[in-house]
Short mmCIF file of C-alpha atoms and ligand atoms in Angstrom, two decimals:
data_model
loop_
_atom_site.label_atom_id
_atom_site.label_comp_id
_atom_site.label_asym_id
_atom_site.label_seq_id
_atom_site.Cartn_x
_atom_site.Cartn_y
_atom_site.Cartn_z
CA LEU A 166 0.00 -0.01 0.01
CA THR A 167 1.13 3.56 -0.72
CA GLY A 168 -0.56 6.98 -0.69
CA SER A 169 -0.01 10.41 -2.14
CA ALA A 170 -1.70 13.64 -1.12
CA VAL A 171 -1.48 17.27 -2.24
CA ALA A 172 -0.08 19.84 0.17
CA ASN A 173 -1.74 23.17 -0.57
CA PRO A 174 -0.17 26.33 0.82
CA ASN A 175 -2.72 28.50 2.54
CA PRO A 176 -3.69 30.64 -0.45
CA SER A 177 -3.87 34.04 1.16
CA ASN A 178 -0.90 34.29 3.41
CA PHE A 179 2.65 33.60 2.34
CA ASP A 180 2.71 29.81 2.73
CA ARG A 181 1.87 30.23 6.41
CA GLU A 182 0.72 26.58 6.52
CA TYR A 183 0.18 23.68 4.14
CA LEU A 184 -3.22 21.99 4.03
CA VAL A 185 -3.96 18.37 3.09
CA PRO A 186 -7.46 17.09 2.10
CA VAL A 187 -8.35 14.33 4.55
CA ILE A 188 -11.46 12.13 4.02
CA ILE A 189 -13.19 11.18 7.24
CA GLY A 190 -16.13 8.74 7.49
CA ALA A 191 -17.29 5.77 5.42
CA VAL A 192 -21.07 6.06 5.26
CA THR A 193 -21.02 9.89 4.90
CA PRO A 194 -17.47 10.76 3.86
CA GLN A 195 -16.35 14.39 4.41
CA THR A 196 -13.22 16.02 2.94
CA ILE A 197 -11.63 18.21 5.55
CA ASN A 198 -8.59 20.38 4.84
CA MET A 199 -6.08 19.82 7.63
CA ASP A 200 -2.68 21.19 8.60
CA LEU A 201 -0.24 18.25 8.62
CA ASP A 202 1.94 18.93 11.62
CA THR A 203 5.15 16.97 12.32
CA GLY A 204 5.41 18.85 15.60
CA SER A 205 2.33 17.32 17.29
CA SER A 206 0.48 14.01 17.46
CA ASP A 207 -3.23 14.72 17.72
CA LEU A 208 -5.64 14.42 14.78
CA TRP A 209 -8.34 16.89 15.61
CA VAL A 210 -11.11 18.55 13.62
CA PHE A 211 -13.70 21.27 13.97
CA SER A 212 -16.91 19.37 14.61
CA ASN A 213 -20.63 19.50 15.39
CA SER A 214 -19.41 19.73 19.00
CA THR A 215 -17.64 23.02 18.32
CA PRO A 216 -19.76 26.08 19.30
CA GLY A 217 -21.14 27.76 16.18
CA ALA A 218 -19.43 31.09 16.94
CA GLN A 219 -16.06 29.29 17.02
CA ALA A 220 -16.73 27.10 13.95
CA THR A 221 -17.98 29.84 11.57
CA GLY A 222 -16.34 29.48 8.14
CA HIS A 223 -14.94 25.99 8.83
CA VAL A 224 -15.93 22.57 7.53
CA VAL A 225 -17.17 20.67 10.55
CA TYR A 226 -16.90 16.91 11.14
CA GLN A 227 -20.33 15.31 11.54
CA PRO A 228 -19.62 11.86 13.05
CA ASN A 229 -22.20 9.39 11.70
CA THR A 230 -22.68 7.31 14.86
CA CYS A 231 -25.01 4.67 13.36
CA ASN A 232 -24.60 1.15 14.79
CA ALA A 233 -22.86 -0.49 11.82
CA SER A 234 -19.13 -1.24 12.08
CA THR A 235 -18.55 1.27 9.26
CA CYS A 236 -19.87 4.16 11.34
CA ALA A 237 -18.15 6.54 13.75
CA LYS A 238 -18.00 5.39 17.39
CA LEU A 239 -17.69 7.72 20.34
CA LEU A 240 -14.86 6.53 22.62
CA PRO A 241 -16.55 6.77 26.02
CA GLY A 242 -14.75 8.91 28.61
CA GLU A 243 -11.95 9.87 26.19
CA THR A 244 -10.94 13.56 26.06
CA TRP A 245 -8.06 15.55 24.63
CA SER A 246 -6.54 18.99 25.17
CA ILE A 247 -3.58 20.57 23.37
CA GLN A 248 -1.63 23.79 23.32
CA TYR A 249 0.64 24.81 20.43
CA SER A 250 3.86 26.80 20.75
CA ASP A 251 2.08 29.97 19.59
CA MET A 252 -0.21 29.54 22.62
CA SER A 253 -3.20 28.59 20.51
CA SER A 254 -5.22 25.63 21.93
CA SER A 255 -8.12 23.27 21.45
CA SER A 256 -9.80 20.42 23.32
CA GLY A 257 -12.72 18.00 23.09
CA ILE A 258 -13.93 14.45 22.83
CA VAL A 259 -12.82 11.47 20.70
CA TYR A 260 -14.47 9.28 18.03
CA SER A 261 -13.08 6.36 16.09
CA ASP A 262 -13.75 6.57 12.34
CA LEU A 263 -12.40 5.81 8.85
CA VAL A 264 -9.66 8.27 7.84
CA THR A 265 -8.27 8.22 4.31
CA ILE A 266 -5.32 10.36 3.17
CA GLY A 267 -4.08 10.21 -0.40
CA GLY A 268 -5.84 6.88 -0.93
CA ALA A 269 -4.47 5.21 2.22
CA ALA A 270 -7.17 4.31 4.68
CA VAL A 271 -7.16 3.62 8.43
CA SER A 272 -10.46 2.06 9.52
CA SER A 273 -10.37 2.89 13.28
CA GLN A 274 -8.48 6.18 13.60
CA ALA A 275 -8.99 8.32 16.70
CA VAL A 276 -10.67 11.48 15.40
CA GLU A 277 -10.56 14.16 18.05
CA ALA A 278 -13.65 16.38 17.81
CA ALA A 279 -13.16 19.91 19.11
CA GLN A 280 -15.51 21.31 21.73
CA ILE A 281 -13.34 24.42 22.22
CA VAL A 282 -10.88 26.09 19.89
CA SER A 283 -8.92 29.30 20.60
CA SER A 284 -9.57 32.40 18.55
CA SER A 285 -6.67 32.07 16.11
CA PHE A 286 -8.07 28.71 14.97
CA THR A 287 -11.49 30.27 14.46
CA THR A 288 -10.03 33.03 12.23
CA ASP A 289 -7.83 30.62 10.21
CA THR A 290 -10.83 29.46 8.13
CA ALA A 291 -8.68 27.63 5.58
CA ASN A 292 -7.70 25.14 8.26
CA SER A 293 -10.36 22.83 9.73
CA GLY A 294 -8.11 20.64 11.80
CA LEU A 295 -4.61 19.39 12.55
CA LEU A 296 -3.08 16.10 11.48
CA GLY A 297 -0.35 15.21 13.95
CA MET A 298 2.62 13.38 12.44
CA ALA A 299 5.09 13.45 15.33
CA PHE A 300 5.43 10.38 17.57
CA SER A 301 2.38 8.96 19.37
CA SER A 302 3.99 9.56 22.78
CA LEU A 303 2.87 13.21 22.39
CA ASN A 304 -0.83 12.34 21.80
CA THR A 305 -2.99 14.12 24.43
CA CYS A 306 -5.95 11.70 24.47
CA ARG A 307 -6.67 10.47 28.03
CA PRO A 308 -7.18 8.14 29.86
CA GLN A 309 -6.22 6.00 26.80
CA GLN A 310 -3.51 7.68 24.65
CA GLN A 311 -4.26 7.22 20.92
CA LEU A 312 -2.02 6.48 17.92
CA THR A 313 -1.31 8.84 15.07
CA TRP A 314 -2.66 8.07 11.63
CA PHE A 315 0.82 7.09 10.47
CA ASP A 316 1.37 4.72 13.39
CA ASN A 317 -1.95 3.08 12.57
CA ILE A 318 -1.18 2.63 8.85
CA LYS A 319 2.59 2.06 8.81
CA ALA A 320 2.46 -1.75 8.97
CA SER A 321 0.26 -1.80 5.84
CA LEU A 322 2.54 0.48 3.86
CA ALA A 323 5.15 -0.82 1.39
CA ALA A 324 7.74 0.95 3.63
CA GLU A 325 7.39 2.64 7.01
CA VAL A 326 8.33 5.98 5.51
CA TRP A 327 6.72 9.16 4.25
CA THR A 328 8.08 12.19 2.47
CA ALA A 329 7.39 15.92 2.34
CA ASN A 330 7.89 17.85 -0.86
CA LEU A 331 6.53 21.30 -0.07
CA GLN A 332 6.79 24.12 -2.61
CA LYS A 333 7.03 27.91 -2.42
CA GLY A 334 3.64 29.37 -3.37
CA ALA A 335 2.52 26.17 -5.12
CA ALA A 336 1.00 22.80 -4.36
CA GLY A 337 3.40 20.20 -3.04
CA THR A 338 3.07 16.55 -2.14
CA TYR A 339 3.11 14.26 0.88
CA ASN A 340 3.78 10.67 -0.13
CA PHE A 341 3.22 7.71 2.17
CA GLY A 342 4.99 4.34 1.98
CA TYR A 343 7.49 5.12 -0.78
CA ILE A 344 10.21 7.50 -1.91
CA ASP A 345 9.66 9.09 -5.34
CA SER A 346 13.16 9.07 -6.81
CA THR A 347 12.13 11.57 -9.51
CA ALA A 348 11.27 14.21 -6.87
CA TYR A 349 14.80 15.21 -5.85
CA ASN A 350 18.19 15.66 -7.52
CA SER A 351 20.86 14.80 -5.01
CA ASN A 352 21.53 11.79 -2.82
CA ILE A 353 19.41 11.72 0.30
CA THR A 354 21.51 12.40 3.39
CA TYR A 355 20.08 10.69 6.47
CA THR A 356 20.72 11.36 10.14
CA PRO A 357 19.33 9.59 13.21
CA VAL A 358 16.22 10.93 14.98
CA SER A 359 15.79 11.01 18.75
CA THR A 360 12.19 10.35 19.81
CA LEU A 361 12.88 11.16 23.50
CA ARG A 362 10.86 14.39 23.30
CA GLY A 363 8.38 12.89 20.82
CA PHE A 364 9.48 15.21 17.95
CA TRP A 365 11.41 14.56 14.73
CA GLU A 366 14.52 15.70 16.54
CA PHE A 367 18.00 15.44 15.02
CA THR A 368 21.47 17.07 15.07
CA PHE A 369 22.65 19.30 12.27
CA SER A 370 26.34 19.91 11.78
CA GLY A 371 26.39 23.71 11.35
CA TYR A 372 25.26 26.58 9.19
CA GLN A 373 26.33 29.30 6.77
CA LEU A 374 24.78 32.77 6.64
CA GLY A 375 24.80 34.21 3.16
CA SER A 376 28.30 34.04 1.70
CA SER A 377 30.05 33.94 5.11
CA SER A 378 32.08 30.89 5.96
CA PHE A 379 30.40 27.71 7.14
CA VAL A 380 30.25 27.44 10.98
CA THR A 381 30.82 23.85 12.02
CA THR A 382 28.96 23.19 15.29
CA ASP A 383 26.53 20.44 16.24
CA MET A 384 23.09 21.84 16.98
CA ALA A 385 19.72 20.29 17.85
CA ALA A 386 16.63 20.89 15.71
CA ILE A 387 13.20 19.49 15.05
CA ALA A 388 11.55 19.23 11.63
CA ASP A 389 8.19 20.90 12.11
CA THR A 390 5.82 21.26 9.13
CA GLY A 391 3.33 23.07 11.44
CA THR A 392 5.74 25.92 12.11
CA THR A 393 5.90 28.49 9.33
CA LEU A 394 9.32 29.95 9.96
CA LEU A 395 12.92 28.89 10.62
CA LEU A 396 13.73 29.39 14.30
CA LEU A 397 17.42 29.51 15.34
CA PRO A 398 19.46 30.59 18.40
CA SER A 399 19.16 34.36 18.94
CA ALA A 400 22.91 34.93 18.39
CA VAL A 401 22.72 33.23 14.95
CA VAL A 402 19.61 35.21 14.09
CA GLU A 403 21.34 38.45 15.06
CA SER A 404 24.33 37.60 12.81
CA TYR A 405 22.00 36.69 9.95
CA TRP A 406 20.02 39.91 9.95
CA ALA A 407 23.19 41.98 10.47
CA GLN A 408 23.85 41.18 6.81
CA VAL A 409 20.75 43.15 5.72
CA PRO A 410 21.03 46.95 6.03
CA SER A 411 18.39 48.46 8.35
CA ALA A 412 17.09 45.01 9.40
CA HIS A 413 16.36 45.09 13.14
CA LEU A 414 14.53 43.41 15.99
CA GLU A 415 11.22 45.28 16.18
CA PRO A 416 10.31 45.38 19.91
CA SER A 417 6.56 45.76 19.30
CA LEU A 418 6.58 42.53 17.24
CA GLY A 419 9.34 40.65 19.07
CA ALA A 420 10.62 39.78 15.60
CA TYR A 421 13.15 40.91 13.01
CA ILE A 422 11.86 43.02 10.19
CA TYR A 423 13.82 44.28 7.16
CA PRO A 424 13.24 46.66 4.25
CA CYS A 425 11.06 44.89 1.68
CA SER A 426 13.37 46.27 -1.02
CA ALA A 427 16.13 43.92 0.22
CA THR A 428 16.43 40.22 -0.56
CA PRO A 429 17.65 38.34 2.56
CA PRO A 430 20.83 36.22 2.31
CA ASN A 431 20.71 32.45 1.75
CA PHE A 432 20.71 30.14 4.77
CA THR A 433 22.65 26.89 4.48
CA PHE A 434 22.47 24.03 6.99
CA GLY A 435 24.77 21.02 7.25
CA ILE A 436 23.94 17.40 7.84
CA GLY A 437 27.31 15.67 7.94
CA SER A 438 28.87 16.85 4.68
CA TYR A 439 25.50 17.59 3.00
CA ARG A 440 24.73 21.26 2.56
CA GLY A 441 21.05 22.23 2.38
CA VAL A 442 20.51 25.68 0.84
CA VAL A 443 17.50 27.83 1.60
CA PRO A 444 17.39 30.64 -0.97
CA GLY A 445 17.11 34.12 0.55
CA SER A 446 13.89 34.64 -1.36
CA TYR A 447 12.32 31.88 0.80
CA LEU A 448 13.26 33.89 3.92
CA ALA A 449 11.07 36.83 3.04
CA TYR A 450 7.92 36.07 4.97
CA GLY A 451 5.54 38.95 4.21
CA PRO A 452 4.92 42.68 4.61
CA VAL A 453 4.13 44.22 7.97
CA SER A 454 3.74 47.69 6.37
CA SER A 455 4.35 49.34 2.99
CA GLN A 456 8.10 49.21 3.40
CA TRP A 457 8.92 46.71 6.16
CA CYS A 458 8.86 42.95 5.76
CA TYR A 459 8.73 40.18 8.37
CA GLY A 460 11.79 37.98 8.37
CA GLY A 461 11.55 34.24 7.72
CA ILE A 462 14.34 33.54 10.26
CA GLN A 463 13.50 34.33 13.87
CA SER A 464 14.75 33.39 17.32
CA GLN A 465 14.00 30.04 18.90
CA GLY A 466 13.94 31.85 22.26
CA SER A 467 14.39 29.54 25.24
CA SER A 468 13.69 26.38 23.20
CA PRO A 469 16.48 23.75 23.55
CA PHE A 470 16.29 23.06 19.81
CA SER A 471 15.98 24.98 16.55
CA VAL A 472 12.84 24.59 14.51
CA PHE A 473 13.11 23.76 10.82
CA GLY A 474 9.75 25.07 9.76
CA ASP A 475 8.16 25.47 6.34
CA VAL A 476 10.46 28.18 5.03
CA LEU A 477 13.34 25.66 5.20
CA LEU A 478 11.40 22.45 4.52
CA LYS A 479 9.94 23.78 1.23
CA ALA A 480 13.50 24.11 -0.12
CA GLN A 481 14.18 20.41 0.45
CA PHE A 482 12.86 16.92 -0.25
CA VAL A 483 12.43 15.49 3.25
CA VAL A 484 12.17 11.81 4.19
CA PHE A 485 10.55 10.92 7.53
CA ASP A 486 11.78 7.37 7.99
CA VAL A 487 9.78 5.93 10.87
CA GLY A 488 11.04 2.36 10.30
CA ASN A 489 14.71 3.32 10.73
CA LEU A 490 14.13 6.35 13.07
CA ARG A 491 16.01 8.70 10.80
CA ILE A 492 15.29 11.82 8.75
CA GLY A 493 16.66 12.46 5.26
CA TYR A 494 17.24 15.62 3.25
CA ALA A 495 17.89 16.06 -0.46
CA ALA A 496 18.14 19.03 -2.78
CA LYS A 497 15.44 19.34 -5.47
O1 D6A B 271 3.26 23.57 18.64
C1 D6A B 271 4.16 23.33 17.64
C2 D6A B 271 3.79 22.07 16.86
N1 D6A B 271 3.92 22.43 15.44
C3 D6A B 271 3.67 23.86 15.39
C4 D6A B 271 2.28 24.10 15.01
N2 D6A B 271 1.59 25.21 15.28
C5 D6A B 271 0.39 24.98 14.61
C6 D6A B 271 -0.71 25.92 14.51
C7 D6A B 271 -1.55 25.91 13.41
C8 D6A B 271 -2.59 26.82 13.27
C9 D6A B 271 -2.78 27.73 14.30
C10 D6A B 271 -3.88 28.76 14.16
F1 D6A B 271 -4.74 28.38 13.25
F2 D6A B 271 -3.37 29.91 13.86
F3 D6A B 271 -4.47 28.84 15.37
C11 D6A B 271 -1.95 27.76 15.41
C12 D6A B 271 -0.90 26.83 15.53
N3 D6A B 271 0.41 23.80 14.00
O2 D6A B 271 1.56 23.24 14.29
C13 D6A B 271 4.08 24.46 16.68
#
């Protein structure tokens, strides 16, 4: 078994997130556009349990709890509650239902129906749920923790692997169970993943800011498709933006902005001897005013690891190798 699904950048806002059409339900299938997030492990959707004022503009999951085996089943006593790093949150109850992504189906997937969503979820009307693709140890369902869609399907796949091929301002692809050798043009460089924190966590071997020399230093990072930007240690971020005249940390935003007339420098990361290049044009996030633009590289703050978010991932072909607990990068 293999699967392949489109990854659509949110149309209106600078590739802020990438949405995948997910089909939930057998008797009354619904296609729900969800944010595939390698930084969390809950599959949750706006639902008929979400207050109308919070669900306005969203597709809502209507579990068909008929008695047949093909229907949705409420999991008695199960609840979930999650908070994302931007302080947004959601919580609710849990059903089991058929979930198909890119033609690959899991018959009894825990589908977490939201009873409460925070305001930024309500306003992000392109996104009607999150599809967690980190490790199941992070799943918030209690008292019985639930498995991610990938953990449920991986034994049926041709290989316990999936790949992300996100694009700048265009539809990309998530493939499940196989590696499309036509989708990249360098060898894939793999490095081990630590699952101790439940993330796709790995060590990268250093970085290069623009045309400066490569800095060889082992650093921790997670690959997080649910984070828009590239988050690095504040000292590295300061050095990066020092290369752009008038770029500065804007106190009111807590973020670096730069003159929109400038093109930011490239960012290169190392994995062993592999060098992954993120073109400077990918590091221009979007305007905050007529002349100031929001930088695509920002500080990771007090986080113990950097965050390789969409601005970096869309420049690479990325292999999430669950079977061998490793992550792979290739140029494309
Ligand atoms: O927590 C970490 C796990 N991965 C990162 C992540 N963050 C979101 C997110 C998506 C949409 C929204 C909202 F719609 F704007 F509310 C908020 C957060 N999804 O993955 C951060």
